[in-house]
PDB file of N, CA, C and O in Angstrom:
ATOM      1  N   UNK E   5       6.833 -14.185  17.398  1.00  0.00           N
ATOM      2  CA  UNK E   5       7.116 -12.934  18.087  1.00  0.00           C
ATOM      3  C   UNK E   5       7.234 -11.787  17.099  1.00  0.00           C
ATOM      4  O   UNK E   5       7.387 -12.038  15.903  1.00  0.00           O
ATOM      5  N   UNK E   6       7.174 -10.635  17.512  1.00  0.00           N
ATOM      6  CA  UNK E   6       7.102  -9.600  16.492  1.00  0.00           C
ATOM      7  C   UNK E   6       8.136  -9.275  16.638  1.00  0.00           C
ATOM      8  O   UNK E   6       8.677  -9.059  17.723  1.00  0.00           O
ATOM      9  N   UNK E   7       8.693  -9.163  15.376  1.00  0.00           N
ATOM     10  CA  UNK E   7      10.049  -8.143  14.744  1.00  0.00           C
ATOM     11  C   UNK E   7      11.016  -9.518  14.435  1.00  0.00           C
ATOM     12  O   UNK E   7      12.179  -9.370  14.058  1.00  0.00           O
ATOM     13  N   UNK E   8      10.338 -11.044  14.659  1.00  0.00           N
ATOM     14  CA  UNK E   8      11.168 -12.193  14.295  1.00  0.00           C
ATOM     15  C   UNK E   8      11.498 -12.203  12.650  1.00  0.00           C
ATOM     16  O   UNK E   8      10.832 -11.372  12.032  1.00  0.00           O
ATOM     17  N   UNK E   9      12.069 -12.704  12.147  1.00  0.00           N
ATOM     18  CA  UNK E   9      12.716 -12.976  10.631  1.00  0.00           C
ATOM     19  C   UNK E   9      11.574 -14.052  10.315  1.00  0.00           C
ATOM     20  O   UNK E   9      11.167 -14.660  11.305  1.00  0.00           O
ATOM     21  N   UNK E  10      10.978 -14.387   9.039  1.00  0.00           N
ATOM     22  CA  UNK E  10      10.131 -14.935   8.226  1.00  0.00           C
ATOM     23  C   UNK E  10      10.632 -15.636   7.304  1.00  0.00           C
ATOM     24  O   UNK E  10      11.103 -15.014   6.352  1.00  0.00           O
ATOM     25  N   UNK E  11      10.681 -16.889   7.289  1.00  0.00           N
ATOM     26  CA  UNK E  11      11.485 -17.372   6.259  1.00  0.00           C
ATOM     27  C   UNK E  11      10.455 -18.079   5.108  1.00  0.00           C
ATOM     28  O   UNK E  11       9.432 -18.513   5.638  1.00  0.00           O
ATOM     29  N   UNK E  12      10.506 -18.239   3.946  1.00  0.00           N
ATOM     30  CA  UNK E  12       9.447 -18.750   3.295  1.00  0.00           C
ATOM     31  C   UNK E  12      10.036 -19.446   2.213  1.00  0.00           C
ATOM     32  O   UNK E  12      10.390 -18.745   1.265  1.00  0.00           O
ATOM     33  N   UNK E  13      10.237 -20.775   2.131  1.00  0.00           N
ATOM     34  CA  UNK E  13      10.584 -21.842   1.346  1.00  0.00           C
ATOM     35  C   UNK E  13      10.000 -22.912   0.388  1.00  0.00           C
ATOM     36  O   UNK E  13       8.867 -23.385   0.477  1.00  0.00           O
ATOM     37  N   UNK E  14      10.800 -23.181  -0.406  1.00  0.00           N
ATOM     38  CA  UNK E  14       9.590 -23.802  -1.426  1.00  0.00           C
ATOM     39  C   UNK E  14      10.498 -25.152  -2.158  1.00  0.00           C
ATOM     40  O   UNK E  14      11.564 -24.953  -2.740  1.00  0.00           O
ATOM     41  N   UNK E  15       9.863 -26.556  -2.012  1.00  0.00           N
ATOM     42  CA  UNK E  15      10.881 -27.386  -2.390  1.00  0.00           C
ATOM     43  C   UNK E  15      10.414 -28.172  -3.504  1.00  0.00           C
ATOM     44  O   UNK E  15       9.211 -27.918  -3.550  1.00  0.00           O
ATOM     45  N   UNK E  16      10.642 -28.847  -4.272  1.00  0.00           N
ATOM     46  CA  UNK E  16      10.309 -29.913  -5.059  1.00  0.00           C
ATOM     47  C   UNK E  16       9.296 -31.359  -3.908  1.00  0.00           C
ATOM     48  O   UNK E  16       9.403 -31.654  -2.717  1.00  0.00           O
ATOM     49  N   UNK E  17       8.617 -31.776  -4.762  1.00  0.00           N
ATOM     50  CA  UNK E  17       8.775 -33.492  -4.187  1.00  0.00           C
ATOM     51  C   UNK E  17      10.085 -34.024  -3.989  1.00  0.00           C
ATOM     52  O   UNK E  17      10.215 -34.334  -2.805  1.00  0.00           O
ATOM     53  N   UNK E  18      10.871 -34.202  -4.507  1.00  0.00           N
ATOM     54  CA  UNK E  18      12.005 -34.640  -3.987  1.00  0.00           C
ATOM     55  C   UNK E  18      13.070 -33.683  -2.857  1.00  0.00           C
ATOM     56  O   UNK E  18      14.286 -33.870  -2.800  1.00  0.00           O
ATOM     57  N   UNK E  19      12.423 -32.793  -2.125  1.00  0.00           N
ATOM     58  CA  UNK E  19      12.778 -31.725  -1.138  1.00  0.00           C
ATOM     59  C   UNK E  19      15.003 -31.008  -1.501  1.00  0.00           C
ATOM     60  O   UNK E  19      16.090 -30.752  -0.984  1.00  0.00           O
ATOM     61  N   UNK E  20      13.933 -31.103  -3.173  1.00  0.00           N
ATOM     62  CA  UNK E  20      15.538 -29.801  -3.516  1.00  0.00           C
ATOM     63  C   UNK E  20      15.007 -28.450  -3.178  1.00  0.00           C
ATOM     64  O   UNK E  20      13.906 -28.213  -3.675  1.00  0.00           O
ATOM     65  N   UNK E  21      15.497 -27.576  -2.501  1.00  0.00           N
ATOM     66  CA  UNK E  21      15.185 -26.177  -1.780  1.00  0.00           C
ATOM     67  C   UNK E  21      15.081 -25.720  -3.590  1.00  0.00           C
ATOM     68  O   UNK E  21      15.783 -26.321  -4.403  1.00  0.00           O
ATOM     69  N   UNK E  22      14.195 -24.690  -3.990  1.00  0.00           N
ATOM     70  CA  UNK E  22      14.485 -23.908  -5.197  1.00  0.00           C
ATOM     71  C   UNK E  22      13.933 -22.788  -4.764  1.00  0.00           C
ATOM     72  O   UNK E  22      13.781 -22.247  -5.860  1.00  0.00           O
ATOM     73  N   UNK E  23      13.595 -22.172  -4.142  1.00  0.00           N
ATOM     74  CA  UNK E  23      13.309 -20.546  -3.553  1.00  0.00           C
ATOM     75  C   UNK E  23      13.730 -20.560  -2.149  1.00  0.00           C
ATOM     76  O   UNK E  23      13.782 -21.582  -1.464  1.00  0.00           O
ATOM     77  N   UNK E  24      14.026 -19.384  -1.755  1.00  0.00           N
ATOM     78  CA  UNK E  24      13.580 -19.190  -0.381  1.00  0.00           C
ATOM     79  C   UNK E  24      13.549 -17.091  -0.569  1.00  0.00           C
ATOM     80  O   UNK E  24      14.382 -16.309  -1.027  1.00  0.00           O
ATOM     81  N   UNK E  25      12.424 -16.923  -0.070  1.00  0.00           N
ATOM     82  CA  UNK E  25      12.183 -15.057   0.891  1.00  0.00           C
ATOM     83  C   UNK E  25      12.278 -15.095   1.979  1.00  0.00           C
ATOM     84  O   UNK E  25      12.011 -16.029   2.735  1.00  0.00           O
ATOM     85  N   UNK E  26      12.785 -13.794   2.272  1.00  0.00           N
ATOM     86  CA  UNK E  26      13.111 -13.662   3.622  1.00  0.00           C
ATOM     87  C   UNK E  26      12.256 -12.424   3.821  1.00  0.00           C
ATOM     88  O   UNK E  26      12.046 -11.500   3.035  1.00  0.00           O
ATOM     89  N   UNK E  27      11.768 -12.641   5.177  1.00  0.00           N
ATOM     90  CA  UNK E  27      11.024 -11.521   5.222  1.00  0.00           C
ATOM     91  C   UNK E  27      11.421 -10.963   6.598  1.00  0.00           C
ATOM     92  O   UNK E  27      11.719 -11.671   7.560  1.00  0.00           O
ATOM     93  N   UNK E  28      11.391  -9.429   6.591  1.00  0.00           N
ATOM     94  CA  UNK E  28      11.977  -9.019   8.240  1.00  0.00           C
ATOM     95  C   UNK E  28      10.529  -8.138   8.669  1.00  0.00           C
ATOM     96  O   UNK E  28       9.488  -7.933   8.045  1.00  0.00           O
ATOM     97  N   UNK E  29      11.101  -7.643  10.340  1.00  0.00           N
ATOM     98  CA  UNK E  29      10.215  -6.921  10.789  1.00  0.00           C
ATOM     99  C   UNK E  29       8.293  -6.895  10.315  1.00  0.00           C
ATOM    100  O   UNK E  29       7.468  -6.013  10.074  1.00  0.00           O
ATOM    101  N   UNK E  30       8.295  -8.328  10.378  1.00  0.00           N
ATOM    102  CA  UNK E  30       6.955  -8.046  10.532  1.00  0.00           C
ATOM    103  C   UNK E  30       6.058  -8.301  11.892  1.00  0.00           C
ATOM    104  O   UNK E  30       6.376  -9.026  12.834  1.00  0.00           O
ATOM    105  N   UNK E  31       4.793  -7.478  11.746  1.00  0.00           N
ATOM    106  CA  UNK E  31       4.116  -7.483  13.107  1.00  0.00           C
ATOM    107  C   UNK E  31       3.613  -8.812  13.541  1.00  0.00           C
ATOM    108  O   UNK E  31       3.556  -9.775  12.777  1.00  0.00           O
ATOM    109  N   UNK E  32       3.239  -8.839  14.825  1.00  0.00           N
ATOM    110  CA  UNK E  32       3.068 -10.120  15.076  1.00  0.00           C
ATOM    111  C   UNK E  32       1.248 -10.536  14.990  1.00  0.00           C
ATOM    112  O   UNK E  32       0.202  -9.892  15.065  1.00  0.00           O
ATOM    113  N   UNK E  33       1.601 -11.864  14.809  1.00  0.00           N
ATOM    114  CA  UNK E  33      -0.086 -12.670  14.201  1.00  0.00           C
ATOM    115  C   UNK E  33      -0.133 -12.434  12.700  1.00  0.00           C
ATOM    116  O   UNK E  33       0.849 -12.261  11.979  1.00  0.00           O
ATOM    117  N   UNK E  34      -1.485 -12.451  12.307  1.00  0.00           N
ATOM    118  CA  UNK E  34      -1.811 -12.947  10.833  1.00  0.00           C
ATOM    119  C   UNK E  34      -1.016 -11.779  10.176  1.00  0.00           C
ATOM    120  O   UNK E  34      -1.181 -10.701  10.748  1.00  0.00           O
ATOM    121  N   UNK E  35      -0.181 -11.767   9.085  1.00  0.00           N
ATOM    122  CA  UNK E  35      -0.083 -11.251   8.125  1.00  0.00           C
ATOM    123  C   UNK E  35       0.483 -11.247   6.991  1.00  0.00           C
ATOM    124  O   UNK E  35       1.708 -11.356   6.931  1.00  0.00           O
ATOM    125  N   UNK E  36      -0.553 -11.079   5.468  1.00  0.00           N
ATOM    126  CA  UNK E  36      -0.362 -11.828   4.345  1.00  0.00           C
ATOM    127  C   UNK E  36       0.359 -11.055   3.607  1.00  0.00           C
ATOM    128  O   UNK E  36       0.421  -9.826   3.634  1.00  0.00           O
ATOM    129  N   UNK E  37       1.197 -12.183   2.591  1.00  0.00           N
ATOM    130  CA  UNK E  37       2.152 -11.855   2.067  1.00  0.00           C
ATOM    131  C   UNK E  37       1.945 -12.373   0.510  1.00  0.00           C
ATOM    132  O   UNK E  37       0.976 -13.013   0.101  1.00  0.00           O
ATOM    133  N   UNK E  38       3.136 -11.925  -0.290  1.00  0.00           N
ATOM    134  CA  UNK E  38       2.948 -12.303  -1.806  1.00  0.00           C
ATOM    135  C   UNK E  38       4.249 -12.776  -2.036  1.00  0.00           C
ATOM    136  O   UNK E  38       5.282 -12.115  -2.135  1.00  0.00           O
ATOM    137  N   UNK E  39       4.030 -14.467  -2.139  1.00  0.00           N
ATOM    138  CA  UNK E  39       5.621 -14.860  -2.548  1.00  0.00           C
ATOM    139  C   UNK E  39       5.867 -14.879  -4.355  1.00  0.00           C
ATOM    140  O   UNK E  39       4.917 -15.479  -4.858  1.00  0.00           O
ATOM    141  N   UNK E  40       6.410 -14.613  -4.935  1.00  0.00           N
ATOM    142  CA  UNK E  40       6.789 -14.663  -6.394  1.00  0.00           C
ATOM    143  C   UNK E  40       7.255 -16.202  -6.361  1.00  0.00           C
ATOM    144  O   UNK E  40       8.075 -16.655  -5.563  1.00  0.00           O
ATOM    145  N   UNK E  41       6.551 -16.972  -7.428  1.00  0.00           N
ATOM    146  CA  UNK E  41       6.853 -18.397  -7.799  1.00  0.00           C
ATOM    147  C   UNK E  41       7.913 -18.563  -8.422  1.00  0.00           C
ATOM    148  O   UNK E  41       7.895 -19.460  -9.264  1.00  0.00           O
ATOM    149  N   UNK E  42       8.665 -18.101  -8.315  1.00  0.00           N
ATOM    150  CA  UNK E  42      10.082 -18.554  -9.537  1.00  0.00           C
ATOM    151  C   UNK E  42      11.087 -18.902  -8.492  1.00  0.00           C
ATOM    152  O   UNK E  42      11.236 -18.600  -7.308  1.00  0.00           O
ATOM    153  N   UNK E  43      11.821 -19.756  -9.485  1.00  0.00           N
ATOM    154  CA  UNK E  43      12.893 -20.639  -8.950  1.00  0.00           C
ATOM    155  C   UNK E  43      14.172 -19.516  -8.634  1.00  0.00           C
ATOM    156  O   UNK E  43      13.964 -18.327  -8.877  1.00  0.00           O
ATOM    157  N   UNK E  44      15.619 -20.000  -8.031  1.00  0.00           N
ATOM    158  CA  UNK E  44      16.419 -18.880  -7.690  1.00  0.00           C
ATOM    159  C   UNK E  44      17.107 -18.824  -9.126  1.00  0.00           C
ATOM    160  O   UNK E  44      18.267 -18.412  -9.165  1.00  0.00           O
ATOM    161  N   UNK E  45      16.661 -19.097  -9.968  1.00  0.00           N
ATOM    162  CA  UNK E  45      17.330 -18.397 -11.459  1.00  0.00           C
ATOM    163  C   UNK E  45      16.105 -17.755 -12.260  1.00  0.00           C
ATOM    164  O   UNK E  45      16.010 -17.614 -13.479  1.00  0.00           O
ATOM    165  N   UNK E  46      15.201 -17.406 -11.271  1.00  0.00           N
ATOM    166  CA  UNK E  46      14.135 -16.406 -12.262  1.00  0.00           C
ATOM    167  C   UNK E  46      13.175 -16.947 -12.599  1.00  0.00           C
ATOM    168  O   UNK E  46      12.085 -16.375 -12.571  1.00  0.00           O
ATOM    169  N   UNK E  47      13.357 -18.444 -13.089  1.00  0.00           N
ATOM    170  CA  UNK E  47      12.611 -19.113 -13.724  1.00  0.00           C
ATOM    171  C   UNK E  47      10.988 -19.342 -13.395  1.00  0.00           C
ATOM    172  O   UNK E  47      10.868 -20.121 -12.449  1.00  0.00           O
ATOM    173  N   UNK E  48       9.726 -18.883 -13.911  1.00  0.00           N
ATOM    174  CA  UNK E  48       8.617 -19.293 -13.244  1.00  0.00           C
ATOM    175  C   UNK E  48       8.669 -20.704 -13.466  1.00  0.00           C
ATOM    176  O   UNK E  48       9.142 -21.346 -14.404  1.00  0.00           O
ATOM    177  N   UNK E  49       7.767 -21.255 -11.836  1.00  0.00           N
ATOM    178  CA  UNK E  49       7.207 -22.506 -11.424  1.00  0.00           C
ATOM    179  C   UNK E  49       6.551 -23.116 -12.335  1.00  0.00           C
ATOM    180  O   UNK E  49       5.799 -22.358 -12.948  1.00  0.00           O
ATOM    181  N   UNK E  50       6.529 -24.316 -12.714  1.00  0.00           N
ATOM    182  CA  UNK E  50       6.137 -25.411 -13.439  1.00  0.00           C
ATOM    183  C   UNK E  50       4.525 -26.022 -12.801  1.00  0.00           C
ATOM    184  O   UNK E  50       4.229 -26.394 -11.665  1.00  0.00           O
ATOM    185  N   UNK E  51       3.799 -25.944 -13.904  1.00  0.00           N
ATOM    186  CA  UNK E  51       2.494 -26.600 -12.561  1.00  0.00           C
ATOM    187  C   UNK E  51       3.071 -27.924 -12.061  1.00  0.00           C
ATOM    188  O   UNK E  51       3.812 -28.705 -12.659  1.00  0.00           O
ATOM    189  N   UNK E  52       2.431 -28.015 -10.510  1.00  0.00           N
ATOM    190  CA  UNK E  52       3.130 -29.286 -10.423  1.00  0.00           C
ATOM    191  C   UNK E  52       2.406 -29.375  -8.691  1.00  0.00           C
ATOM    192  O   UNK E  52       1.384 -28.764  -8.380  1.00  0.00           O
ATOM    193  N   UNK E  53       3.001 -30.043  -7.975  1.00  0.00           N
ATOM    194  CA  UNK E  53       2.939 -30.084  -6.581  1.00  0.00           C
ATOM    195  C   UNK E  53       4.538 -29.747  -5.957  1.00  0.00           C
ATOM    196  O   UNK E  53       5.546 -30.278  -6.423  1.00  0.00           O
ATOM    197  N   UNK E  54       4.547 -28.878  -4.951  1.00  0.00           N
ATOM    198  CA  UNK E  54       5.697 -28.555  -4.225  1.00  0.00           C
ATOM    199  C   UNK E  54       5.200 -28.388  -2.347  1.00  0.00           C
ATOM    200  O   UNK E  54       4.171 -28.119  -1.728  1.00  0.00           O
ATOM    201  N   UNK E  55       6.401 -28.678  -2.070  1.00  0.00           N
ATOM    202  CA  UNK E  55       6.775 -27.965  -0.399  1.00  0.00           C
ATOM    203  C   UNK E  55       7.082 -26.700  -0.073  1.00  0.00           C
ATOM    204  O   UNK E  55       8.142 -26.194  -0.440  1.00  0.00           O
ATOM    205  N   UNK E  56       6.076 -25.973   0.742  1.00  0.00           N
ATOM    206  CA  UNK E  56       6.498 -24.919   1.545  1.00  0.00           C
ATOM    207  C   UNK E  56       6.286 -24.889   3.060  1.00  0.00           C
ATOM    208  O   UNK E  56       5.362 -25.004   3.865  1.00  0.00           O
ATOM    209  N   UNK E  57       7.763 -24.652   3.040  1.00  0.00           N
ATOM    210  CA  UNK E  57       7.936 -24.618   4.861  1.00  0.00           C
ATOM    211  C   UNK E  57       8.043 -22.589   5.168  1.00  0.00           C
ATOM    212  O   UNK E  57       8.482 -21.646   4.509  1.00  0.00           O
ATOM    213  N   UNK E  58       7.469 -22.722   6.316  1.00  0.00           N
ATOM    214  CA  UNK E  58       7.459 -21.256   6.860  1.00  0.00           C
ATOM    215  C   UNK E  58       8.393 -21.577   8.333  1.00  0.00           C
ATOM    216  O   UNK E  58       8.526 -22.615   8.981  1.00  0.00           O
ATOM    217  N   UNK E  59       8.946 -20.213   8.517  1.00  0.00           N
ATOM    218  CA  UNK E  59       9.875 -21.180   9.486  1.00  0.00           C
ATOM    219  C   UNK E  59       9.899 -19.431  10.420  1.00  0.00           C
ATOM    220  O   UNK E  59      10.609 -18.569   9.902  1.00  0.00           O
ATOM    221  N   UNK E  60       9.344 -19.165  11.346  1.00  0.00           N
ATOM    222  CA  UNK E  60       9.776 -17.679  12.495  1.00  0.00           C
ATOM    223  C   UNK E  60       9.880 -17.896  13.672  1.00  0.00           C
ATOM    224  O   UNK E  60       9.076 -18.116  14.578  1.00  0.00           O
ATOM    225  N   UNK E  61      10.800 -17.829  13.607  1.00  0.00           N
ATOM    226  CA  UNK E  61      11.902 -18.059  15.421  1.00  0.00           C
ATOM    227  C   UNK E  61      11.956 -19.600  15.589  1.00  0.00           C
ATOM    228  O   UNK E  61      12.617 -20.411  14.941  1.00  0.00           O
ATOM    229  N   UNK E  62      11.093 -19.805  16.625  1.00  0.00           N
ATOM    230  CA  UNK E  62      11.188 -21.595  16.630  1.00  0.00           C
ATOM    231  C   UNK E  62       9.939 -21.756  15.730  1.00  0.00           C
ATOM    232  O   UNK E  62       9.888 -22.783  15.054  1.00  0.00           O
ATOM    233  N   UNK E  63       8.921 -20.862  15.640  1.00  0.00           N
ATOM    234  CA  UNK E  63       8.031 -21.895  14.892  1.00  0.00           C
ATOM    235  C   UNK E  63       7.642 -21.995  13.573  1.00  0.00           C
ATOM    236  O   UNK E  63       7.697 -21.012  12.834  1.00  0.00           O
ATOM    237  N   UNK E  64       7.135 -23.413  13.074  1.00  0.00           N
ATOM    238  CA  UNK E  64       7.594 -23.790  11.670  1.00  0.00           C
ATOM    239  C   UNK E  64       6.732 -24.818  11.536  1.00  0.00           C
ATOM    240  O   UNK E  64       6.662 -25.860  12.187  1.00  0.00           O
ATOM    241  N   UNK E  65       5.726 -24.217  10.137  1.00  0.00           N
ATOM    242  CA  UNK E  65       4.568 -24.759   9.402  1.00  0.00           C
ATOM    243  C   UNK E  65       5.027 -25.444   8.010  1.00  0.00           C
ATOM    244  O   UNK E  65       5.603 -24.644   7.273  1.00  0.00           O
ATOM    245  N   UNK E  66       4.900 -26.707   7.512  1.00  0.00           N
ATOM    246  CA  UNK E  66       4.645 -27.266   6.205  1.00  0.00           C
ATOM    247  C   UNK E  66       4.001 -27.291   5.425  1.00  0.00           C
ATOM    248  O   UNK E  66       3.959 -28.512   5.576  1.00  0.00           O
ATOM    249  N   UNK E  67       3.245 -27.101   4.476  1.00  0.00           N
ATOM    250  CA  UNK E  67       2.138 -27.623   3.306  1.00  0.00           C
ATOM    251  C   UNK E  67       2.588 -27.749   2.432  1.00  0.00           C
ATOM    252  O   UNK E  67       3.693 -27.342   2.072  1.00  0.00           O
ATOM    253  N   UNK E  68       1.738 -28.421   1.818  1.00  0.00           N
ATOM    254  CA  UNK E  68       2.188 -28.304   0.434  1.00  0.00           C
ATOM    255  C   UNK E  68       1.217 -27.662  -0.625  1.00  0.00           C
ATOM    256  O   UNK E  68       0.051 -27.414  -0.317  1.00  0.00           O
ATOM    257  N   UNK E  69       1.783 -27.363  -2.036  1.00  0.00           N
ATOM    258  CA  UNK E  69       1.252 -26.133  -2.382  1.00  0.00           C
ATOM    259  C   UNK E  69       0.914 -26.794  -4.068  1.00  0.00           C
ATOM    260  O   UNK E  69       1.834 -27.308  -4.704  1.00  0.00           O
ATOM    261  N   UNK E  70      -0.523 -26.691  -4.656  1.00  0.00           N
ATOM    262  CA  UNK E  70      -0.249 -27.288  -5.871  1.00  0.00           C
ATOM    263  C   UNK E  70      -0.407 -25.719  -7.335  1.00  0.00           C
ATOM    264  O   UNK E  70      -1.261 -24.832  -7.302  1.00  0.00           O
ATOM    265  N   UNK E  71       0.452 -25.843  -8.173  1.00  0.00           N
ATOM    266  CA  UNK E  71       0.059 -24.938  -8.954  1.00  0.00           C
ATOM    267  C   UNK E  71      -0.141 -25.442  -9.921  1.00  0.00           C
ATOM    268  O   UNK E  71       0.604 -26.325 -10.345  1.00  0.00           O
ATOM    269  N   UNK E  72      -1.750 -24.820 -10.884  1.00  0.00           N
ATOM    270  CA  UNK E  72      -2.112 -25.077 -11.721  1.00  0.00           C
ATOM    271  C   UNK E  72      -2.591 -23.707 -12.619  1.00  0.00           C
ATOM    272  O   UNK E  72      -3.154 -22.760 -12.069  1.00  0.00           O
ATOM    273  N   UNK E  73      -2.334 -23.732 -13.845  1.00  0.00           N
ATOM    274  CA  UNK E  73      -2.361 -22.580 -14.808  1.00  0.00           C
ATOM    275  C   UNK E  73      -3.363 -23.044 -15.957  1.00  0.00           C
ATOM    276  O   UNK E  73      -3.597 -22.300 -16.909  1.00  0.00           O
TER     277      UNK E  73
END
């Protein structure tokens, strides 16, 4: 729905939460965003494989995400 809260999460393989953005007021359907890879102490992401869950109002997408440098 439009004007729902955006939540954007990012976990380890072993599903320890280490980010989450919040995103407000955005319009509704497709629209892209730029999450910053660092952990909640700043730290940039490690290449590796991780979880991101997207989560607005009830609905809520998984993938997973691999980074390589």
């Amino acid at each position: 729905n439009a004007g729902d809260v955006v939540r954007i999460q990012l976990f380890t393989t072993a599903y320890r939460k280490i980010s989450e953005t919040v995103l407000t007021a955005l319009p509704a359907g497709v629209t892209p965003v730029q999450v910053v890879l660092r952990d909640r102490k700043g730290k940039l992401l490690s290449n590796g494989v991780y979880y991101i869950r997207v989560v607005s109002g009830e609905a809520v997408s998984i993938g997973k995400l691999v980074i390589l440098r």
